[in-house]
């Protein structure tokens, strides 16, 4: 109760004064704070001060070592008492901030777990429903997998995670999968998170200098935390939306599946405009953010394997 | 290899708010959910991309 009150006071104060960043550096991300708030110091210093005070109070008039050096003892005690106060204060603020980070982390972890669990639940529910009516000669692969349905669900879940977990604005988030025939230079959107939303034409992206094209050429994912850097380096295709938003981030992961010598090519993209996925100039944060996005992309990749196999089966079935 | 194309400090103007709490939470989450060893990804902060492309074309 008391801690929660302190936290509320701290958050209001930090927000109100716009000092959150300053507080963070003063009380958390600081080597001196690490030393001051260490357990050893907080375990050792207060008892020493207590014992010292007790000694001075009880035997101060009897012991020569105290009476003869009174001014020195006053100075030492003042220093020790000051240190105790400082340690307790710093530790209190630091712990409060750590609690806030812990809460944020829990919220982020929860939204990711909810997202991943929902993917499993979706499949489990489908398997359960379909299994009860399965006929002996039915196409079990087609009935159970349904990758299109699962992919749409993954894209929606990705967006939900970005909004709920990372606190992004929903309207400026785009999650898509481009599919294409490389040799024919035909590209189209196989899946879009918001089907009504207008996106830059897939063909323009894949023939221009875009992150999607670059990722496909590289054969692995590309994360551009600041799209301005992408434009500067010639690996981001500026769209109307990105120009309007001015800033943004993009993540692209290419997926190439070969089914019986037939290539299926996809590019999974997460694009946000007018906001960043993470602090673009902080390397450790960018790496962490990229890892989370890559984990999500792994789920998409898995479904795309099934999707390509389903497509192959359907196309060959028609041809036969 | 996975790539991160980062901007250099001071390369662009950042007026938006920095989010130290979210940043720390993201780092903690990345540590927990992924078993991938560091070094799987490469961070690029220069004109390397263009020069890479040009070298490939030559």
Short mmCIF file of C-alpha atoms in Angstrom, two decimals:
data_model
loop_
_atom_site.label_atom_id
_atom_site.label_comp_id
_atom_site.label_asym_id
_atom_site.label_seq_id
_atom_site.Cartn_x
_atom_site.Cartn_y
_atom_site.Cartn_z
CA UNK A 1 0.00 0.00 0.00
CA UNK A 2 2.76 2.36 1.05
CA UNK A 3 4.93 1.27 -1.87
CA UNK A 4 2.09 1.73 -4.29
CA UNK A 5 1.50 5.24 -2.92
CA UNK A 6 5.21 6.06 -3.29
CA UNK A 7 5.15 4.74 -6.82
CA UNK A 8 2.15 6.87 -7.72
CA UNK A 9 3.84 9.93 -6.23
CA UNK A 10 7.04 9.16 -8.12
CA UNK A 11 5.27 8.57 -11.45
CA UNK A 12 3.15 11.73 -11.11
CA UNK A 13 6.18 13.77 -10.17
CA UNK A 14 8.30 12.38 -12.98
CA UNK A 15 5.54 12.78 -15.55
CA UNK A 16 4.44 16.16 -14.33
CA UNK A 17 7.89 17.61 -14.43
CA UNK A 18 8.93 15.70 -17.53
CA UNK A 19 11.80 14.32 -15.53
CA UNK A 20 11.34 10.63 -16.15
CA UNK A 21 14.51 10.43 -18.22
CA UNK A 22 16.49 12.46 -15.68
CA UNK A 23 15.20 10.32 -12.82
CA UNK A 24 16.13 7.22 -14.77
CA UNK A 25 19.75 8.34 -15.17
CA UNK A 26 20.00 9.78 -11.65
CA UNK A 27 18.54 6.87 -9.77
CA UNK A 28 18.81 3.76 -11.94
CA UNK A 29 21.25 3.76 -14.83
CA UNK A 30 24.19 4.97 -12.87
CA UNK A 31 27.28 3.20 -11.49
CA UNK A 32 27.28 5.29 -8.29
CA UNK A 33 23.65 4.34 -7.69
CA UNK A 34 24.52 0.68 -8.25
CA UNK A 35 27.14 0.94 -5.49
CA UNK A 36 24.96 3.00 -3.14
CA UNK A 37 21.96 0.72 -3.51
CA UNK A 38 23.99 -2.46 -3.20
CA UNK A 39 22.80 -4.93 -0.60
CA UNK A 40 26.16 -5.02 1.16
CA UNK A 41 26.13 -1.29 1.87
CA UNK A 42 22.53 -1.24 3.01
CA UNK A 43 23.24 -4.20 5.29
CA UNK A 44 26.48 -2.85 6.74
CA UNK A 45 26.18 0.94 7.05
CA UNK A 46 22.92 1.34 9.07
CA UNK A 47 23.94 -1.17 11.81
CA UNK A 48 27.37 0.48 12.09
CA UNK A 49 25.72 3.88 12.51
CA UNK A 50 23.36 2.42 15.12
CA UNK A 51 26.18 0.81 17.07
CA UNK A 52 28.33 3.91 16.82
CA UNK A 53 25.49 6.12 18.02
CA UNK A 54 24.81 3.72 20.87
CA UNK A 55 28.46 3.72 21.87
CA UNK A 56 28.65 7.50 21.89
CA UNK A 57 25.38 7.84 23.78
CA UNK A 58 26.03 5.23 26.46
CA UNK A 59 29.78 5.42 27.04
CA UNK A 60 30.44 8.90 25.66
CA UNK A 61 31.16 10.40 29.08
CA UNK A 62 33.11 7.43 30.43
CA UNK A 63 35.51 6.54 27.63
CA UNK A 64 38.53 8.75 27.09
CA UNK A 65 38.69 7.82 23.43
CA UNK A 66 35.31 9.55 22.99
CA UNK A 67 35.68 12.55 25.31
CA UNK A 68 39.17 13.45 24.07
CA UNK A 69 38.22 13.40 20.38
CA UNK A 70 34.67 14.76 20.54
CA UNK A 71 34.88 16.91 17.39
CA UNK A 72 36.27 14.00 15.34
CA UNK A 73 33.46 11.75 16.54
CA UNK A 74 30.88 14.40 15.68
CA UNK A 75 32.29 14.64 12.17
CA UNK A 76 32.43 10.86 11.70
CA UNK A 77 28.91 10.41 12.99
CA UNK A 78 27.57 13.16 10.72
CA UNK A 79 29.20 11.51 7.71
CA UNK A 80 27.86 8.07 8.61
CA UNK A 81 24.36 9.38 9.34
CA UNK A 82 24.36 11.31 6.06
CA UNK A 83 25.47 8.23 4.17
CA UNK A 84 22.71 6.17 5.76
CA UNK A 85 20.08 8.69 4.77
CA UNK A 86 21.46 8.87 1.22
CA UNK A 87 21.61 5.09 0.86
CA UNK A 88 18.06 4.64 2.11
CA UNK A 89 16.73 7.42 -0.11
CA UNK A 90 18.53 6.22 -3.25
CA UNK A 91 17.56 2.62 -2.59
CA UNK A 92 13.93 3.62 -2.11
CA UNK A 93 13.74 5.57 -5.37
CA UNK A 94 15.72 2.96 -7.27
CA UNK A 95 13.50 0.14 -6.01
CA UNK A 96 10.40 2.13 -6.97
CA UNK A 97 11.70 2.63 -10.49
CA UNK A 98 12.64 -1.03 -10.75
CA UNK A 99 9.09 -1.92 -9.72
CA UNK A 100 7.75 0.26 -12.53
CA UNK A 101 10.05 -1.47 -15.03
CA UNK A 102 8.98 -4.82 -13.64
CA UNK A 103 5.30 -3.92 -14.13
CA UNK A 104 5.97 -2.85 -17.70
CA UNK A 105 7.91 -6.02 -18.36
CA UNK A 106 5.09 -8.14 -16.98
CA UNK A 107 2.58 -6.36 -19.22
CA UNK A 108 4.81 -6.87 -22.25
CA UNK A 109 5.46 -10.52 -21.44
CA UNK A 110 1.78 -11.10 -20.83
CA UNK A 111 0.78 -9.66 -24.21
CA UNK A 112 3.35 -11.84 -25.97
CA UNK A 113 2.26 -14.96 -24.12
CA UNK A 114 -1.39 -14.17 -24.84
CA UNK A 115 -0.47 -13.77 -28.51
CA UNK A 116 1.46 -17.06 -28.74
CA UNK A 117 -1.14 -18.92 -26.70
CA UNK A 118 -3.94 -17.63 -28.89
CA UNK A 119 -2.20 -19.14 -31.94
CA UNK A 120 -2.08 -22.53 -30.25
CA UNK A 121 -5.65 -22.22 -29.02
CA UNK A 122 -6.89 -21.36 -32.48
CA UNK A 123 -5.33 -24.54 -33.87
CA UNK A 124 -6.41 -26.69 -30.98
CA UNK A 125 -10.02 -25.54 -31.29
CA UNK A 126 -10.01 -26.21 -35.03
CA UNK A 127 -8.51 -29.67 -34.59
CA UNK A 128 -11.05 -30.47 -31.92
CA UNK A 129 -14.02 -29.35 -34.03
CA UNK A 130 -12.87 -30.91 -37.30
CA UNK A 131 -11.76 -34.20 -35.78
CA UNK A 132 -15.25 -35.00 -34.56
CA UNK A 133 -16.60 -34.96 -38.16
CA UNK A 134 -13.62 -36.40 -40.00
CA UNK A 135 -14.47 -38.99 -42.64
CA UNK A 136 -12.11 -41.88 -43.46
CA UNK A 137 -11.38 -40.68 -47.01
CA UNK A 138 -11.21 -36.95 -46.16
CA UNK A 139 -8.17 -34.75 -46.92
CA UNK A 140 -6.95 -34.36 -43.36
CA UNK A 141 -4.08 -31.99 -44.32
CA UNK A 142 -6.48 -29.55 -45.94
CA UNK A 143 -9.07 -29.82 -43.19
CA UNK A 144 -6.70 -29.36 -40.27
CA UNK A 145 -3.99 -26.99 -41.41
CA UNK A 146 -5.91 -24.08 -43.01
CA UNK A 147 -2.84 -21.82 -43.08
CA UNK A 148 -4.69 -18.86 -44.63
CA UNK A 149 -6.97 -18.64 -41.65
CA UNK A 150 -4.04 -19.08 -39.28
CA UNK A 151 -1.93 -16.46 -41.08
CA UNK A 152 -4.70 -13.87 -40.89
CA UNK A 153 -4.94 -14.63 -37.22
CA UNK A 154 -1.17 -14.27 -36.76
CA UNK A 155 -1.14 -10.88 -38.49
CA UNK A 156 -4.00 -9.63 -36.32
CA UNK A 157 -2.24 -10.98 -33.23
CA UNK A 158 1.01 -9.29 -34.23
CA UNK A 159 -0.73 -5.97 -34.49
CA UNK A 160 -2.48 -6.53 -31.17
CA UNK A 161 0.87 -7.29 -29.52
CA UNK A 162 2.43 -4.13 -30.95
CA UNK A 163 -0.46 -2.04 -29.72
CA UNK A 164 -1.05 -3.66 -26.33
CA UNK A 165 2.52 -4.67 -25.57
CA UNK A 166 4.67 -1.94 -27.05
CA UNK A 167 2.03 0.78 -26.77
CA UNK A 168 2.00 1.74 -30.46
CA UNK A 169 -0.88 3.60 -32.08
CA UNK A 170 -3.09 1.10 -33.86
CA UNK A 171 -3.86 3.24 -36.93
CA UNK A 172 -0.23 3.61 -37.89
CA UNK A 173 0.71 -0.04 -37.85
CA UNK A 174 0.78 -2.19 -40.98
CA UNK A 175 1.40 -5.92 -41.00
CA UNK A 176 1.45 -7.60 -44.40
CA UNK A 177 2.70 -10.57 -46.37
CA UNK A 178 3.73 -10.02 -49.96
CA UNK A 179 3.76 -13.04 -52.25
CA UNK A 180 5.19 -13.25 -55.71
CA UNK A 181 6.70 -14.97 -58.67
CA UNK A 182 10.26 -13.76 -58.85
CA UNK A 183 10.97 -14.89 -62.42
CA UNK A 184 7.82 -13.20 -63.72
CA UNK A 185 8.24 -10.14 -61.46
CA UNK A 186 4.63 -10.50 -60.33
CA UNK A 187 4.00 -9.41 -56.73
CA UNK A 188 0.84 -9.05 -54.72
CA UNK A 189 -0.37 -8.86 -51.12
CA UNK A 190 -1.29 -12.35 -50.00
CA UNK A 191 -2.31 -11.17 -46.54
CA UNK A 192 -2.97 -7.82 -44.95
CA UNK A 193 -3.79 -7.09 -41.37
CA UNK A 194 -6.41 -4.51 -42.35
CA UNK A 195 -7.73 -5.49 -45.73
CA UNK A 196 -9.37 -2.08 -46.25
CA UNK A 197 -6.14 -0.19 -45.71
CA UNK A 198 -4.36 1.03 -48.82
CA UNK A 199 -0.75 -0.03 -49.05
CA UNK A 200 1.97 0.84 -51.54
CA UNK A 201 1.60 -1.49 -54.52
CA UNK A 202 3.51 -4.70 -53.93
CA UNK A 203 5.05 -4.48 -57.40
CA UNK A 204 6.37 -0.97 -56.71
CA UNK A 205 7.96 -2.18 -53.49
CA UNK A 206 9.56 -5.22 -55.04
CA UNK A 207 10.92 -3.40 -58.07
CA UNK A 208 11.98 -0.26 -56.17
CA UNK A 209 14.52 0.27 -53.40
CA UNK A 210 12.51 -1.15 -50.53
CA UNK A 211 13.27 -2.97 -47.31
CA UNK A 212 11.23 -5.93 -48.57
CA UNK A 213 13.31 -6.20 -51.73
CA UNK A 214 16.55 -5.78 -49.80
CA UNK A 215 15.53 -8.49 -47.31
CA UNK A 216 14.70 -10.86 -50.15
CA UNK A 217 18.05 -10.20 -51.80
CA UNK A 218 19.87 -10.74 -48.51
CA UNK A 219 17.89 -13.88 -47.77
CA UNK A 220 17.32 -12.94 -44.14
CA UNK A 221 15.41 -10.44 -42.07
CA UNK A 222 16.17 -6.72 -42.02
CA UNK A 223 15.16 -4.37 -39.25
CA UNK A 224 15.31 -0.63 -39.85
CA UNK A 225 14.45 1.12 -36.56
CA UNK A 226 14.35 4.53 -38.28
CA UNK A 227 12.98 4.63 -41.84
CA UNK A 228 14.83 7.88 -42.51
CA UNK A 229 18.02 5.83 -42.34
CA UNK A 230 16.48 3.34 -44.77
CA UNK A 231 15.68 6.13 -47.23
CA UNK A 232 19.19 7.51 -46.87
CA UNK A 233 20.74 4.11 -47.52
CA UNK A 234 18.43 3.40 -50.44
CA UNK A 235 16.69 0.45 -48.81
CA UNK A 236 13.33 1.97 -47.97
CA UNK A 237 10.66 2.93 -50.46
CA UNK A 238 8.98 6.13 -49.21
CA UNK A 239 5.22 5.80 -49.44
CA UNK A 240 2.55 8.45 -48.98
CA UNK A 241 1.96 7.20 -45.47
CA UNK A 242 5.63 7.16 -44.51
CA UNK A 243 6.08 10.67 -45.90
CA UNK A 244 3.12 11.85 -43.87
CA UNK A 245 4.32 10.10 -40.72
CA UNK A 246 7.89 11.36 -41.31
CA UNK A 247 9.36 8.81 -38.91
CA UNK A 248 8.78 5.10 -38.44
CA UNK A 249 10.30 1.64 -38.33
CA UNK A 250 10.15 -1.38 -40.59
CA UNK A 251 10.93 -5.05 -40.20
CA UNK A 252 10.98 -7.47 -43.14
CA UNK A 253 11.56 -11.18 -43.22
CA UNK A 254 11.71 -13.11 -46.47
CA UNK A 255 10.47 -16.69 -46.61
CA UNK A 256 11.40 -18.85 -49.56
CA UNK A 257 9.88 -22.32 -49.73
CA UNK A 258 10.73 -24.87 -52.34
CA UNK A 259 7.99 -27.44 -52.83
CA UNK A 260 8.98 -30.13 -55.27
CA UNK A 261 11.20 -27.73 -57.27
CA UNK A 262 8.59 -24.99 -57.25
CA UNK A 263 9.53 -21.77 -55.46
CA UNK A 264 7.12 -19.90 -53.22
CA UNK A 265 8.36 -16.51 -52.12
CA UNK A 266 6.91 -14.39 -49.36
CA UNK A 267 7.97 -11.26 -47.49
CA UNK A 268 6.52 -10.68 -44.04
CA UNK A 269 6.56 -6.99 -43.14
CA UNK A 270 5.82 -4.97 -40.03
CA UNK A 271 5.76 -1.23 -40.68
CA UNK A 272 4.93 1.54 -38.25
CA UNK A 273 4.66 5.22 -39.11
CA UNK A 274 4.76 8.37 -37.03
CA UNK A 275 6.33 6.36 -34.20
CA UNK A 276 9.24 4.03 -33.61
CA UNK A 277 9.16 0.38 -32.65
CA UNK A 278 12.03 1.16 -30.27
CA UNK A 279 14.61 3.87 -29.61
CA UNK A 280 16.40 3.86 -32.99
CA UNK A 281 19.84 4.95 -31.82
CA UNK A 282 20.12 2.59 -28.86
CA UNK A 283 21.88 -0.49 -30.15
CA UNK A 284 21.03 -2.84 -27.30
CA UNK A 285 17.33 -1.93 -27.46
CA UNK A 286 17.27 -2.32 -31.25
CA UNK A 287 18.85 -5.76 -30.93
CA UNK A 288 16.33 -6.78 -28.28
CA UNK A 289 13.40 -5.48 -30.30
CA UNK A 290 14.67 -7.27 -33.42
CA UNK A 291 14.84 -10.53 -31.52
CA UNK A 292 11.24 -10.24 -30.41
CA UNK A 293 10.13 -9.42 -33.96
CA UNK A 294 12.13 -12.35 -35.27
CA UNK A 295 10.39 -14.68 -32.83
CA UNK A 296 7.03 -13.47 -34.17
CA UNK A 297 8.28 -13.85 -37.75
CA UNK A 298 9.25 -17.45 -36.98
CA UNK A 299 5.59 -18.20 -36.28
CA UNK A 300 4.61 -16.60 -39.57
CA UNK A 301 7.30 -18.56 -41.41
CA UNK A 302 5.97 -21.83 -40.07
CA UNK A 303 2.47 -21.07 -41.37
CA UNK A 304 3.90 -19.95 -44.71
CA UNK A 305 5.47 -23.38 -45.18
CA UNK A 306 2.04 -24.92 -44.77
CA UNK A 307 0.50 -22.26 -47.00
CA UNK A 308 2.96 -22.98 -49.83
CA UNK A 309 2.34 -26.71 -49.56
CA UNK A 310 -1.42 -26.16 -49.63
CA UNK A 311 -1.06 -23.91 -52.67
CA UNK A 312 1.13 -26.45 -54.41
CA UNK A 313 -1.34 -29.21 -53.70
CA UNK A 314 -4.29 -27.15 -54.93
CA UNK A 315 -2.53 -25.93 -58.08
CA UNK A 316 -1.26 -29.38 -59.03
CA UNK A 317 -4.65 -30.85 -58.26
CA UNK A 318 -6.27 -28.43 -60.68
CA UNK A 319 -3.62 -29.06 -63.32
CA UNK A 320 -4.12 -32.80 -63.03
CA UNK B 1 22.46 -13.17 -41.30
CA UNK B 2 19.80 -10.94 -39.79
CA UNK B 3 20.56 -7.27 -40.21
CA UNK B 4 19.75 -4.18 -38.22
CA UNK B 5 20.27 -0.90 -40.03
CA UNK B 6 20.82 1.62 -37.28
CA UNK B 7 21.31 5.34 -37.39
CA UNK B 8 24.44 6.89 -35.97
CA UNK B 9 24.09 9.04 -32.84
CA UNK B 10 23.20 12.55 -33.95
CA UNK B 11 22.46 11.50 -37.52
CA UNK B 12 18.80 12.45 -37.24
CA UNK B 13 16.85 14.74 -35.02
CA UNK B 14 14.92 12.94 -32.30
CA UNK B 15 12.38 15.17 -30.68
CA UNK B 16 10.09 12.38 -29.53
CA UNK B 17 10.15 11.06 -26.03
CA UNK B 18 12.58 8.33 -25.09
CA UNK B 19 10.98 5.48 -23.20
CA UNK B 20 13.49 4.09 -20.73
CA UNK B 21 10.91 1.92 -18.97
CA UNK B 22 9.69 0.27 -22.18
CA UNK B 23 13.27 -0.08 -23.43
CA UNK B 24 14.31 -1.94 -20.30
CA UNK B 25 11.21 -4.12 -20.47
CA UNK B 26 11.92 -4.96 -24.13
CA UNK B 27 15.50 -5.93 -23.25
CA UNK B 28 14.32 -8.13 -20.40
CA UNK B 29 11.72 -9.80 -22.61
CA UNK B 30 14.22 -10.44 -25.41
CA UNK B 31 16.55 -12.07 -22.91
CA UNK B 32 13.80 -14.36 -21.68
CA UNK B 33 12.10 -15.42 -24.90
CA UNK B 34 15.04 -16.07 -27.11
CA UNK B 35 17.73 -18.62 -26.68
CA UNK B 36 19.60 -17.24 -29.66
CA UNK B 37 23.15 -16.35 -28.86
CA UNK B 38 24.21 -12.76 -29.37
CA UNK B 39 25.98 -12.30 -32.67
CA UNK B 40 23.23 -13.85 -34.74
CA UNK B 41 22.38 -10.42 -35.99
CA UNK B 42 24.64 -7.76 -37.43
CA UNK B 43 24.26 -4.06 -36.80
CA UNK B 44 25.03 -1.71 -39.67
CA UNK B 45 25.45 1.98 -39.04
CA UNK B 46 27.16 3.26 -42.17
CA UNK B 47 26.86 3.49 -45.92
CA UNK B 48 27.82 -0.18 -46.00
CA UNK B 49 24.56 -1.28 -47.57
CA UNK B 50 25.07 0.75 -50.72
CA UNK B 51 28.69 -0.26 -51.08
CA UNK B 52 27.69 -3.90 -50.56
CA UNK B 53 25.15 -3.64 -53.32
CA UNK B 54 27.56 -1.95 -55.67
CA UNK B 55 30.23 -4.58 -55.02
CA UNK B 56 27.73 -7.33 -55.73
CA UNK B 57 26.67 -5.68 -58.99
CA UNK B 58 30.28 -5.34 -60.13
#
